[in-house]
Backbone as numpy.savetxt, mean C-alpha at the origin, in Angstrom:
# Nx Ny Nz CAx CAy CAz Cx Cy Cz
4.07 3.01 31.38 3.73 2.94 32.80 2.92 4.16 33.20
1.93 3.95 34.10 1.16 5.10 34.59 2.04 5.97 35.47
1.64 7.22 35.64 2.43 8.14 36.47 1.49 9.08 37.22
2.05 9.80 38.19 1.27 10.76 38.97 1.99 12.10 38.98
1.21 13.15 39.20 1.78 14.49 39.26 1.15 15.22 40.45
1.98 15.70 41.37 1.50 16.32 42.62 0.96 17.72 42.35
-0.21 17.99 42.93 -0.79 19.32 42.93 -0.83 19.81 44.39
-1.55 20.87 44.68 -1.60 21.39 46.06 -2.21 20.38 47.03
-3.45 20.03 46.80 -4.11 19.06 47.69 -4.69 17.89 46.89
-4.05 17.60 45.74 -4.53 16.51 44.89 -3.39 15.99 44.03
-3.68 14.92 43.31 -2.72 14.35 42.35 -3.41 14.21 40.99
-2.64 14.46 39.96 -3.14 14.17 38.61 -2.65 12.76 38.26
-3.58 11.88 37.92 -3.25 10.51 37.56 -3.16 10.42 36.03
-2.08 9.84 35.54 -1.87 9.74 34.09 -1.74 8.26 33.72
-2.69 7.77 32.95 -2.67 6.36 32.53 -2.72 6.30 31.01
-2.30 5.14 30.47 -2.24 4.97 29.01 -3.24 3.92 28.58
-3.99 4.27 27.54 -5.03 3.36 27.05 -4.74 2.83 25.67
-5.76 2.83 24.81 -5.68 2.27 23.47 -4.78 3.10 22.57
-4.50 2.55 21.39 -3.66 3.24 20.42 -4.53 3.84 19.31
-4.09 4.95 18.77 -4.73 5.54 17.60 -4.28 4.76 16.37
-4.93 5.04 15.22 -4.56 4.33 14.00 -3.15 4.66 13.54
-2.61 5.81 13.97 -1.24 6.16 13.57 -0.20 5.54 14.50
-0.65 4.76 15.51 0.28 4.07 16.39 0.55 4.78 17.71
0.15 6.03 17.83 0.39 6.76 19.09 -0.61 6.32 20.16
-0.16 6.31 21.40 -1.00 5.82 22.48 -1.76 6.98 23.13
-2.99 6.72 23.47 -3.85 7.75 24.06 -3.57 7.86 25.56
-3.35 9.10 26.01 -3.17 9.36 27.44 -4.52 9.70 28.07
-4.73 9.20 29.29 -5.94 9.50 30.04 -5.55 10.18 31.35
-6.31 11.22 31.70 -5.99 11.99 32.91 -7.17 11.93 33.88
-6.82 11.93 35.16 -7.85 11.92 36.20 -7.28 12.62 37.43
-8.11 13.38 38.10 -7.66 14.08 39.31 -8.15 13.31 40.54
-7.23 13.03 41.44 -7.59 12.36 42.71 -7.20 13.27 43.85
-8.19 13.61 44.66 -7.97 14.51 45.79 -7.84 13.70 47.08
-6.75 13.93 47.82 -6.55 13.17 49.06 -7.14 13.94 50.25
-7.60 13.21 51.30 -8.25 13.83 52.48 -7.30 14.76 53.23
-7.89 15.73 53.89 -7.09 16.65 54.71 -6.44 15.89 55.85
-5.24 16.31 56.21 -4.54 15.71 57.33 -3.63 14.55 56.94
-3.71 14.12 55.69 -2.84 13.02 55.27 -1.41 13.54 55.10
-0.47 12.68 55.46 0.94 13.04 55.26 1.28 12.91 53.77
2.35 13.58 53.36 2.76 13.50 51.96 3.07 12.07 51.55
3.71 11.33 52.44 4.10 9.96 52.13 2.87 9.08 51.93
1.87 9.26 52.81 0.65 8.46 52.69 -0.12 8.82 51.44
-0.21 10.13 51.14 -0.94 10.57 49.96 -0.28 10.06 48.68
1.05 10.11 48.64 1.76 9.65 47.44 1.58 8.15 47.23
1.63 7.39 48.32 1.46 5.95 48.22 0.08 5.59 47.68
-0.95 6.29 48.20 -2.31 6.04 47.76 -2.53 6.50 46.31
-1.84 7.58 45.93 -1.96 8.08 44.56 -1.44 7.04 43.57
-0.34 6.39 43.93 0.19 5.33 43.05 -0.79 4.17 42.94
-1.46 3.86 44.04 -2.45 2.77 44.00 -3.64 3.17 43.14
-4.05 4.42 43.25 -5.19 4.91 42.49 -4.92 4.92 40.98
-3.67 5.29 40.59 -3.37 5.36 39.17 -3.30 3.96 38.55
-2.87 2.97 39.34 -2.86 1.58 38.87 -4.29 1.10 38.65
-5.18 1.43 39.61 -6.59 1.05 39.46 -7.22 1.75 38.26
-6.80 3.01 38.05 -7.31 3.79 36.92 -6.93 3.13 35.60
-5.68 2.71 35.47 -5.22 2.08 34.22 -5.86 0.71 34.03
-6.04 -0.02 35.12 -6.69 -1.33 35.02 -8.12 -1.18 34.50
-8.80 -0.14 34.96 -10.18 0.07 34.50 -10.22 0.36 33.00
-9.18 1.04 32.51 -9.09 1.31 31.07 -8.83 0.02 30.29
-7.96 -0.83 30.83 -7.63 -2.09 30.17 -8.81 -3.04 30.10
-9.64 -3.02 31.11 -10.82 -3.90 31.11 -11.78 -3.50 30.00
-11.72 -2.24 29.58 -12.61 -1.76 28.53 -11.88 -1.60 27.21
-10.79 -2.35 27.02 -9.93 -2.13 25.86 -10.61 -2.41 24.52
-11.69 -3.21 24.49 -12.36 -3.47 23.23 -13.57 -2.57 23.01
-13.80 -1.63 23.90 -15.00 -0.81 23.80 -15.01 0.08 22.57
-13.82 0.47 22.07 -13.78 1.38 20.92 -14.06 0.65 19.62
-14.32 -0.65 19.68 -14.66 -1.40 18.49 -16.04 -1.06 17.97
-16.76 -0.15 18.67 -18.10 0.21 18.21 -18.06 1.24 17.09
-16.88 1.61 16.62 -16.75 2.52 15.49 -17.11 1.80 14.20
-17.73 2.50 13.27 -18.11 1.89 11.99 -16.86 1.61 11.15
-16.95 0.55 10.35 -15.81 0.15 9.52 -15.35 1.28 8.62
-16.26 1.98 7.97 -15.86 3.04 7.04 -15.12 4.16 7.76
-15.60 4.57 8.93 -14.94 5.64 9.68 -13.51 5.25 10.05
-13.35 4.01 10.52 -12.02 3.56 10.92 -11.12 3.39 9.70
-11.67 2.81 8.62 -10.88 2.57 7.41 -10.39 3.87 6.78
-11.24 4.89 6.76 -10.84 6.18 6.19 -9.71 6.80 7.00
-9.80 6.68 8.32 -8.73 7.19 9.18 -7.45 6.38 8.98
-7.59 5.06 8.86 -6.44 4.17 8.64 -5.76 4.48 7.32
-6.53 4.73 6.29 -5.96 5.03 4.97 -5.14 6.32 5.00
-5.64 7.34 5.68 -4.96 8.63 5.67 -3.80 8.72 6.65
-3.95 8.12 7.84 -2.91 8.28 8.87 -1.89 7.14 8.90
-2.26 5.97 8.38 -1.35 4.83 8.44 -0.94 4.34 7.04
-1.93 4.02 6.21 -1.62 3.41 4.90 -0.86 4.36 3.98
-1.29 5.61 3.91 -0.66 6.55 2.96 0.83 6.74 3.24
1.25 6.95 4.51 2.69 7.12 4.75 3.47 5.82 4.82
2.80 4.69 5.09 3.52 3.43 5.34 3.58 2.52 4.12
2.55 2.52 3.29 2.49 1.58 2.16 3.03 2.21 0.88
3.36 1.36 -0.08 3.80 1.85 -1.38 2.63 2.58 -2.05
2.91 3.64 -2.81 1.83 4.40 -3.45 0.87 3.54 -4.24
1.42 2.57 -4.98 0.56 1.72 -5.81 -0.45 0.95 -4.96
0.01 0.42 -3.81 -0.88 -0.31 -2.91 -1.91 0.63 -2.29
-1.45 1.81 -1.85 -2.35 2.78 -1.23 -3.46 3.18 -2.19
-3.11 3.52 -3.44 -4.13 3.97 -4.39 -5.05 2.82 -4.81
-4.52 1.60 -4.82 -5.38 0.45 -5.13 -6.41 0.26 -4.01
-5.97 0.38 -2.76 -6.89 0.28 -1.63 -7.93 1.40 -1.67
-7.48 2.60 -2.03 -8.39 3.74 -2.10 -9.48 3.49 -3.12
-9.11 2.91 -4.26 -10.08 2.59 -5.30 -11.03 1.49 -4.84
-10.51 0.50 -4.13 -11.33 -0.61 -3.65 -12.31 -0.17 -2.56
-11.94 0.86 -1.82 -12.73 1.26 -0.66 -14.19 1.57 -1.02
-14.45 2.09 -2.20 -15.82 2.45 -2.58 -16.74 1.24 -2.53
-16.28 0.13 -3.14 -17.11 -1.08 -3.18 -17.18 -1.72 -1.78
-16.08 -1.66 -1.03 -16.06 -2.24 0.32 -17.02 -1.50 1.23
-17.02 -0.17 1.17 -17.90 0.63 2.03 -19.37 0.35 1.72
-19.67 0.10 0.45 -21.05 -0.18 0.08 -21.57 -1.44 0.76
-20.67 -2.40 1.00 -21.06 -3.67 1.62 -20.85 -3.67 3.14
-19.74 -3.09 3.60 -19.35 -3.23 5.01 -19.21 -1.91 5.76
-19.28 -0.80 5.05 -19.01 0.49 5.68 -19.86 0.82 6.88
-21.12 0.37 6.89 -22.04 0.69 7.97 -21.87 -0.23 9.18
-21.09 -1.32 9.03 -20.95 -2.31 10.12 -19.96 -1.82 11.18
-20.26 -2.08 12.43 -19.30 -1.79 13.50 -18.17 -2.81 13.45
-16.97 -2.36 13.79 -15.81 -3.26 13.77 -16.05 -4.50 14.62
-16.62 -4.31 15.81 -16.78 -5.43 16.72 -17.98 -6.32 16.39
-18.70 -5.99 15.30 -19.85 -6.81 14.91 -19.65 -7.49 13.55
-18.48 -7.28 12.94 -18.20 -7.94 11.66 -17.83 -9.39 11.90
-18.56 -10.29 11.29 -18.35 -11.73 11.47 -17.87 -12.36 10.15
-17.41 -13.60 10.27 -16.95 -14.34 9.09 -18.07 -14.44 8.06
-19.29 -14.63 8.51 -20.43 -14.76 7.59 -20.63 -13.49 6.76
-20.41 -12.30 7.39 -20.55 -11.05 6.64 -19.51 -10.97 5.52
-18.29 -11.36 5.85 -17.19 -11.29 4.89 -17.36 -12.32 3.78
-17.86 -13.51 4.15 -18.08 -14.54 3.15 -19.17 -14.11 2.17
-20.21 -13.46 2.69 -21.28 -12.95 1.83 -20.74 -11.86 0.90
-19.85 -11.03 1.43 -19.25 -9.94 0.65 -18.45 -10.48 -0.54
-17.56 -11.44 -0.30 -16.72 -11.92 -1.40 -17.53 -12.76 -2.39
-18.61 -13.38 -1.91 -19.50 -14.10 -2.82 -20.19 -13.11 -3.76
-20.59 -11.96 -3.20 -21.24 -10.92 -4.00 -20.30 -10.36 -5.06
-19.01 -10.29 -4.75 -18.04 -9.76 -5.71 -17.90 -10.66 -6.93
-18.21 -11.94 -6.75 -18.11 -12.87 -7.86 -19.37 -12.99 -8.69
-20.41 -12.22 -8.30 -21.69 -12.30 -9.01 -21.65 -11.55 -10.34
-22.51 -11.92 -11.26 -22.58 -11.28 -12.57 -22.88 -9.79 -12.42
-22.18 -9.00 -13.23 -22.40 -7.56 -13.21 -21.40 -6.78 -12.40
-20.64 -7.48 -11.53 -19.66 -6.78 -10.68 -18.48 -6.28 -11.52
-18.13 -7.03 -12.56 -17.06 -6.60 -13.46 -17.69 -5.74 -14.55
-17.43 -4.43 -14.49 -18.08 -3.50 -15.42 -17.60 -3.69 -16.85
-16.43 -4.27 -17.05 -15.92 -4.45 -18.40 -16.51 -5.67 -19.09
-16.51 -6.81 -18.37 -16.97 -8.05 -18.99 -18.43 -8.36 -18.72
-18.99 -7.73 -17.68 -20.37 -8.02 -17.32 -20.50 -9.23 -16.40
-19.39 -9.92 -16.16 -19.41 -11.08 -15.26 -19.02 -10.69 -13.84
-18.50 -11.67 -13.09 -18.04 -11.39 -11.73 -16.57 -11.02 -11.73
-16.09 -10.54 -10.60 -14.67 -10.22 -10.48 -13.86 -11.52 -10.43
-12.62 -11.46 -10.87 -11.76 -12.64 -10.88 -11.37 -13.04 -9.46
-11.05 -14.31 -9.23 -10.62 -14.75 -7.90 -9.44 -13.93 -7.36
-8.51 -13.56 -8.23 -7.36 -12.76 -7.79 -7.80 -11.39 -7.29
-8.71 -10.75 -8.02 -9.21 -9.43 -7.61 -9.99 -9.52 -6.31
-10.78 -10.58 -6.17 -11.55 -10.76 -4.93 -10.61 -10.93 -3.74
-9.50 -11.66 -3.94 -8.51 -11.83 -2.87 -7.88 -10.48 -2.50
-7.70 -9.61 -3.49 -7.16 -8.28 -3.21 -8.12 -7.47 -2.33
-9.41 -7.59 -2.61 -10.41 -6.92 -1.78 -10.36 -7.45 -0.34
-10.26 -8.76 -0.21 -10.19 -9.37 1.10 -8.93 -8.94 1.84
-7.83 -8.78 1.12 -6.57 -8.33 1.72 -6.71 -6.92 2.28
-7.42 -6.07 1.56 -7.65 -4.70 2.03 -8.45 -4.71 3.34
-9.56 -5.44 3.34 -10.39 -5.51 4.55 -9.60 -6.11 5.70
-8.81 -7.15 5.41 -8.01 -7.80 6.44 -6.97 -6.85 7.03
-6.35 -6.04 6.17 -5.34 -5.09 6.64 -5.95 -4.08 7.62
-7.16 -3.62 7.31 -7.85 -2.67 8.19 -8.19 -3.33 9.53
-8.78 -4.53 9.46 -9.19 -5.21 10.69 -7.98 -5.65 11.52
-6.89 -6.02 10.86 -5.70 -6.43 11.59 -5.13 -5.25 12.38
-5.22 -4.06 11.80 -4.77 -2.87 12.53 -5.64 -2.64 13.75
-6.93 -2.90 13.62 -7.83 -2.75 14.76 -7.49 -3.76 15.86
-7.05 -4.96 15.46 -6.61 -5.98 16.43 -5.35 -5.49 17.16
-4.40 -4.96 16.40 -3.15 -4.48 16.99 -3.39 -3.34 17.98
-4.42 -2.54 17.72 -4.75 -1.43 18.61 -5.69 -1.85 19.72
-5.96 -3.16 19.80 -6.82 -3.75 20.84 -8.23 -3.19 20.82
-8.72 -2.93 19.60 -10.09 -2.46 19.44 -11.04 -3.63 19.23
-10.53 -4.73 18.66 -11.29 -5.97 18.50 -10.37 -7.12 18.87
-10.93 -8.25 19.33 -10.08 -9.34 19.81 -9.37 -10.15 18.73
-9.97 -10.27 17.53 -9.32 -11.05 16.48 -9.78 -10.56 15.10
-9.13 -11.11 14.07 -9.42 -10.71 12.70 -10.24 -11.80 12.01
-11.52 -11.56 11.76 -12.37 -12.61 11.15 -11.96 -12.97 9.73
-11.18 -12.12 9.06 -10.77 -12.43 7.68 -9.93 -13.70 7.61
-9.28 -14.04 8.69 -8.42 -15.23 8.71 -9.22 -16.52 8.50
-10.51 -16.47 8.77 -11.33 -17.68 8.66 -12.20 -17.69 7.40
-12.03 -16.68 6.56 -12.81 -16.61 5.32 -12.15 -17.47 4.24
-12.95 -18.17 3.48 -12.43 -19.00 2.39 -12.57 -18.26 1.07
-11.46 -17.76 0.53 -11.53 -17.03 -0.74 -11.77 -17.99 -1.90
-12.24 -17.50 -3.04 -12.47 -18.38 -4.20 -11.16 -18.93 -4.73
-11.22 -20.14 -5.28 -10.02 -20.75 -5.83 -9.66 -20.08 -7.16
-8.39 -19.81 -7.31 -7.90 -19.16 -8.52 -7.46 -20.23 -9.51
-8.17 -20.31 -10.62 -7.82 -21.32 -11.64 -6.58 -20.87 -12.40
-5.60 -21.73 -12.46 -4.34 -21.42 -13.14 -4.51 -21.52 -14.65
-4.21 -20.42 -15.34 -4.30 -20.41 -16.80 -2.94 -20.75 -17.39
-2.97 -21.52 -18.45 -1.72 -21.88 -19.11 -1.12 -20.65 -19.77
0.16 -20.43 -19.52 0.84 -19.26 -20.07 1.11 -19.47 -21.55
0.74 -18.50 -22.35 0.97 -18.55 -23.80 2.24 -17.76 -24.10
3.20 -18.38 -24.68 4.45 -17.70 -25.03 4.84 -18.03 -26.47
5.69 -17.16 -27.03 6.09 -17.34 -28.42 7.11 -18.46 -28.56
6.99 -19.18 -29.65 7.99 -20.20 -29.96 9.23 -19.51 -30.51
10.31 -20.27 -30.69 11.55 -19.70 -31.23 11.33 -19.14 -32.63
10.55 -19.85 -33.43 10.29 -19.40 -34.80 9.43 -18.13 -34.80
8.43 -18.08 -33.92 7.58 -16.89 -33.80 8.39 -15.69 -33.34
9.32 -15.92 -32.42 10.16 -14.84 -31.92 11.05 -14.29 -33.03
11.61 -15.17 -33.83 12.47 -14.75 -34.94 11.67 -13.92 -35.95
10.46 -14.36 -36.25 9.59 -13.62 -37.17 9.22 -12.26 -36.59
8.94 -12.24 -35.30 8.57 -11.00 -34.61 9.70 -9.97 -34.71
10.94 -10.40 -34.46 12.10 -9.51 -34.52 12.31 -9.00 -35.93
12.13 -9.87 -36.90 12.31 -9.45 -38.30 11.29 -8.39 -38.70
10.05 -8.56 -38.26 8.99 -7.61 -38.58 9.21 -6.25 -37.91
9.93 -6.26 -36.80 10.19 -5.00 -36.09 11.08 -4.05 -36.89
11.84 -4.58 -37.82 12.75 -3.74 -38.60 12.00 -2.66 -39.39
10.74 -2.92 -39.71 9.96 -1.95 -40.48 9.15 -1.01 -39.59
9.29 -1.15 -38.27 8.54 -0.33 -37.32 9.35 0.91 -36.91
8.69 1.96 -36.39 9.41 3.16 -35.92 10.45 2.80 -34.86
11.50 3.60 -34.79 12.62 3.33 -33.88 12.17 3.18 -32.43
11.31 4.10 -31.94 10.91 4.05 -30.53 10.15 2.77 -30.20
9.40 2.23 -31.18 8.67 0.98 -30.95 9.65 -0.20 -30.91
10.63 -0.18 -31.78 11.62 -1.25 -31.80 12.38 -1.32 -30.48
12.78 -0.15 -29.96 13.55 -0.11 -28.71 12.74 -0.70 -27.56
11.50 -0.27 -27.44 10.66 -0.73 -26.33 10.44 -2.24 -26.40
10.04 -2.74 -27.56 9.69 -4.16 -27.68 10.90 -5.07 -27.58
12.04 -4.64 -28.12 13.25 -5.46 -28.04 13.79 -5.49 -26.61
13.69 -4.39 -25.88 14.13 -4.38 -24.48 13.29 -5.36 -23.65
12.00 -5.33 -23.86 11.12 -6.26 -23.13 11.43 -7.71 -23.51
11.63 -7.95 -24.78 11.86 -9.31 -25.27 13.21 -9.87 -24.82
14.26 -9.05 -24.88 15.62 -9.55 -24.66 16.11 -9.44 -23.22
15.42 -8.64 -22.38 15.87 -8.51 -20.99 14.91 -9.13 -19.98
13.63 -9.25 -20.36 12.65 -9.83 -19.43 12.24 -8.89 -18.32
12.55 -7.61 -18.45 12.17 -6.67 -17.39 10.67 -6.42 -17.39
10.16 -5.93 -16.26 8.74 -5.61 -16.14 8.43 -4.33 -16.89
7.15 -4.15 -17.21 6.73 -2.95 -17.94 7.06 -1.67 -17.17
6.76 -1.66 -15.85 7.04 -0.48 -15.04 8.52 -0.18 -14.96
9.35 -1.23 -14.95 10.80 -1.05 -14.93 11.28 -0.42 -16.23
10.71 -0.87 -17.33 11.08 -0.31 -18.64 10.72 1.17 -18.70
9.51 1.51 -18.28 9.05 2.90 -18.34 9.82 3.79 -17.36
10.43 3.19 -16.34 11.19 3.97 -15.36 12.64 4.19 -15.74
13.07 3.65 -16.88 14.47 3.79 -17.30 14.82 5.23 -17.66
16.02 5.65 -17.30 16.57 6.94 -17.70 17.95 6.70 -18.30
18.46 7.67 -19.04 19.74 7.48 -19.73 20.89 7.23 -18.76
20.79 7.76 -17.57 21.86 7.54 -16.59 21.93 6.07 -16.14
20.89 5.30 -16.44 20.85 3.89 -16.07 21.59 3.00 -17.07
22.03 3.58 -18.17 22.68 2.79 -19.22 24.16 3.17 -19.34
25.01 2.20 -19.13 26.45 2.37 -19.28 26.83 1.83 -20.66
26.97 2.74 -21.62 27.26 2.30 -23.00 28.66 1.71 -23.13
29.58 2.19 -22.29 30.95 1.70 -22.37 31.03 0.24 -21.92
30.39 -0.07 -20.77 30.41 -1.43 -20.24 29.27 -2.29 -20.81
28.35 -1.63 -21.50 27.17 -2.31 -22.06 26.36 -3.01 -20.97
25.98 -2.17 -19.99 25.19 -2.66 -18.85 24.01 -1.71 -18.62
22.84 -2.31 -18.37 21.64 -1.55 -18.07 21.26 -1.81 -16.62
21.05 -0.74 -15.83 20.72 -0.89 -14.40 19.27 -0.49 -14.15
18.55 -1.36 -13.45 17.15 -1.08 -13.09 17.14 -0.53 -11.67
16.71 0.72 -11.52 16.77 1.40 -10.22 15.42 1.92 -9.75
14.44 1.99 -10.65 13.14 2.58 -10.29 12.08 2.05 -11.25
10.82 2.38 -10.98 9.73 2.02 -11.88 8.86 3.24 -12.13
8.12 3.21 -13.20 7.13 4.25 -13.48 5.75 3.61 -13.36
4.88 4.22 -12.56 3.57 3.65 -12.29 2.48 4.67 -12.62
1.25 4.16 -12.68 0.11 5.05 -12.94 -1.03 4.71 -11.99
-1.66 5.74 -11.44 -2.87 5.58 -10.63 -3.83 6.68 -11.05
-5.11 6.34 -11.17 -6.08 7.32 -11.66 -6.16 8.54 -10.75
-5.90 8.34 -9.44 -5.98 9.46 -8.49 -4.73 10.33 -8.48
-3.61 9.80 -9.01 -2.34 10.50 -8.93 -1.72 10.80 -10.29
-2.08 10.01 -11.29 -1.45 10.14 -12.60 -0.20 9.28 -12.66
0.74 9.62 -13.53 1.99 8.89 -13.65 2.99 9.38 -12.61
3.66 8.44 -11.95 4.62 8.81 -10.91 5.77 7.80 -10.88
6.90 8.24 -10.35 8.08 7.37 -10.23 8.07 6.71 -8.86
8.37 5.41 -8.82 8.33 4.65 -7.57 9.58 3.77 -7.49
9.77 3.16 -6.31 10.86 2.21 -6.14 10.53 0.92 -6.88
11.53 0.05 -7.03 11.29 -1.24 -7.65 10.41 -2.09 -6.74
9.82 -3.14 -7.30 8.87 -3.97 -6.56 9.51 -4.56 -5.30
10.73 -5.05 -5.40 11.46 -5.58 -4.26 12.90 -5.07 -4.31
13.63 -5.27 -3.21 15.04 -4.86 -3.18 15.84 -5.61 -4.24
15.54 -6.91 -4.39 16.27 -7.73 -5.36 15.96 -7.33 -6.81
14.86 -6.56 -7.00 14.51 -6.11 -8.35 15.49 -5.06 -8.86
16.22 -4.41 -7.94 17.26 -3.47 -8.36 18.45 -4.29 -8.84
18.67 -4.30 -10.14 19.67 -5.21 -10.69 20.28 -4.62 -11.96
21.34 -5.23 -12.42 22.01 -4.81 -13.65 21.92 -5.93 -14.67
21.69 -5.56 -15.92 21.54 -6.53 -16.99 22.54 -6.24 -18.11
23.18 -7.27 -18.65 24.12 -7.06 -19.76 23.37 -6.76 -21.05
23.97 -5.92 -21.89 23.38 -5.58 -23.18 24.23 -6.17 -24.31
23.57 -6.69 -25.31 24.30 -7.18 -26.48 24.82 -5.99 -27.28
25.75 -6.24 -28.17 26.30 -5.18 -29.02 25.17 -4.51 -29.82
24.30 -5.33 -30.41 23.22 -4.79 -31.24 22.24 -3.96 -30.43
21.88 -4.44 -29.22 20.90 -3.72 -28.40 21.49 -2.41 -27.88
22.77 -2.44 -27.50 23.44 -1.22 -27.04 23.50 -0.19 -28.17
23.79 -0.66 -29.40 23.85 0.23 -30.56 22.48 0.83 -30.86
21.43 0.01 -30.69 20.07 0.49 -30.93 19.69 1.57 -29.91
20.07 1.36 -28.66 19.78 2.35 -27.61 20.53 3.65 -27.87
21.76 3.54 -28.34 22.53 4.75 -28.66 21.88 5.50 -29.81
21.39 4.77 -30.79 20.69 5.39 -31.92 19.44 6.11 -31.43
18.74 5.47 -30.50 17.52 6.07 -29.95 17.85 7.33 -29.14
18.95 7.30 -28.39 19.36 8.48 -27.61 19.64 9.67 -28.53
20.34 9.41 -29.64 20.64 10.47 -30.61 19.35 11.01 -31.23
18.43 10.09 -31.56 17.14 10.48 -32.14 16.37 11.36 -31.16
16.38 10.97 -29.87 15.67 11.75 -28.86 16.29 13.14 -28.69
17.62 13.23 -28.74 18.30 14.51 -28.61 17.87 15.46 -29.72
17.73 14.93 -30.93 17.27 15.75 -32.05 15.83 16.22 -31.85
15.01 15.34 -31.30 13.62 15.70 -31.03 13.54 16.81 -29.99
14.41 16.77 -28.99 14.43 17.80 -27.95 14.77 19.16 -28.55
15.75 19.17 -29.46 16.14 20.43 -30.11 14.98 20.99 -30.92
14.27 20.12 -31.62 13.14 20.57 -32.43 11.97 21.05 -31.58
11.80 20.42 -30.42 10.69 20.77 -29.53 10.94 22.11 -28.84
12.19 22.39 -28.50 12.55 23.66 -27.87 11.94 23.84 -26.50
11.33 24.99 -26.26 10.78 25.31 -24.94 9.56 24.46 -24.60
8.99 23.81 -25.59 7.81 22.97 -25.33 8.18 21.67 -24.61
9.50 21.37 -24.55 9.95 20.17 -23.84 9.69 20.35 -22.35
8.82 19.54 -21.79 8.36 19.70 -20.41 9.52 19.56 -19.43
9.49 20.41 -18.38 10.56 20.40 -17.39 10.74 19.03 -16.74
9.62 18.35 -16.50 9.69 17.02 -15.86 10.47 16.04 -16.74
10.36 16.19 -18.04 11.08 15.30 -18.96 12.59 15.54 -18.87
12.96 16.77 -18.51 14.39 17.08 -18.37 14.96 16.42 -17.12
14.13 16.30 -16.08 14.56 15.65 -14.83 14.56 14.15 -15.00
13.53 13.61 -15.66 13.40 12.17 -15.88 13.32 11.90 -17.38
14.45 12.01 -18.12 14.43 11.81 -19.56 14.14 10.36 -19.95
């Protein structure tokens, strides 16, 4: 709500306008001077009327700040909103995507971005040469990720009343062709396990955990010895280990709340893990002071 503050022969009018990218609302101030001879009651009544008119004038211009360029707004959104609010993996993925997005849309004003601009952008992402590894276009899934990033930025602008709607909602992303999943047969799995017997212990542990528990790669890499109850033969998934080129390797929460779970261990798998723990303890003794402090916190 707008408010007023009495001065000697004037009032300070305080009205609230648009929101910043961090969610805080911008305050606007204006001084209104009342004529000589007015009573306090009359001046106060008129001051309240003036502050309402002041706020209404701000509301009528609520989309005026949409003249900011997409790159300027997106950079502010990434630092003040996305970084503290989103998961690190999502934030760093958006940061990496921003380079290509800015090249196509960075110069455009928020209030001038149309569905046609976005459709042209995602079509360009599918063109030959966009994928630096294969030389072809980006995959439909990757293109959808780019569109999600742009949509997240524009949706925030809608929430802050900088633009009236989000044009990404009307864009038609490329269809993602479903590939048939290739998995090992029972006989192939048996052969695979038999061949593992001749492999180093650390390789056997990693591959058998993935094969017999079905956990994700990040969940496996995030395991610590405190997560394994050898007495009850239970393995608990509590965190993940992730990598981003801008941050390096870091520990993160599980993908979802339901991903935090406990898995039973077979006698053989529990024995293998115990063997690996003993092997690692010996390696630590041999390494001595060269054993990195971070490894002691997250063994």
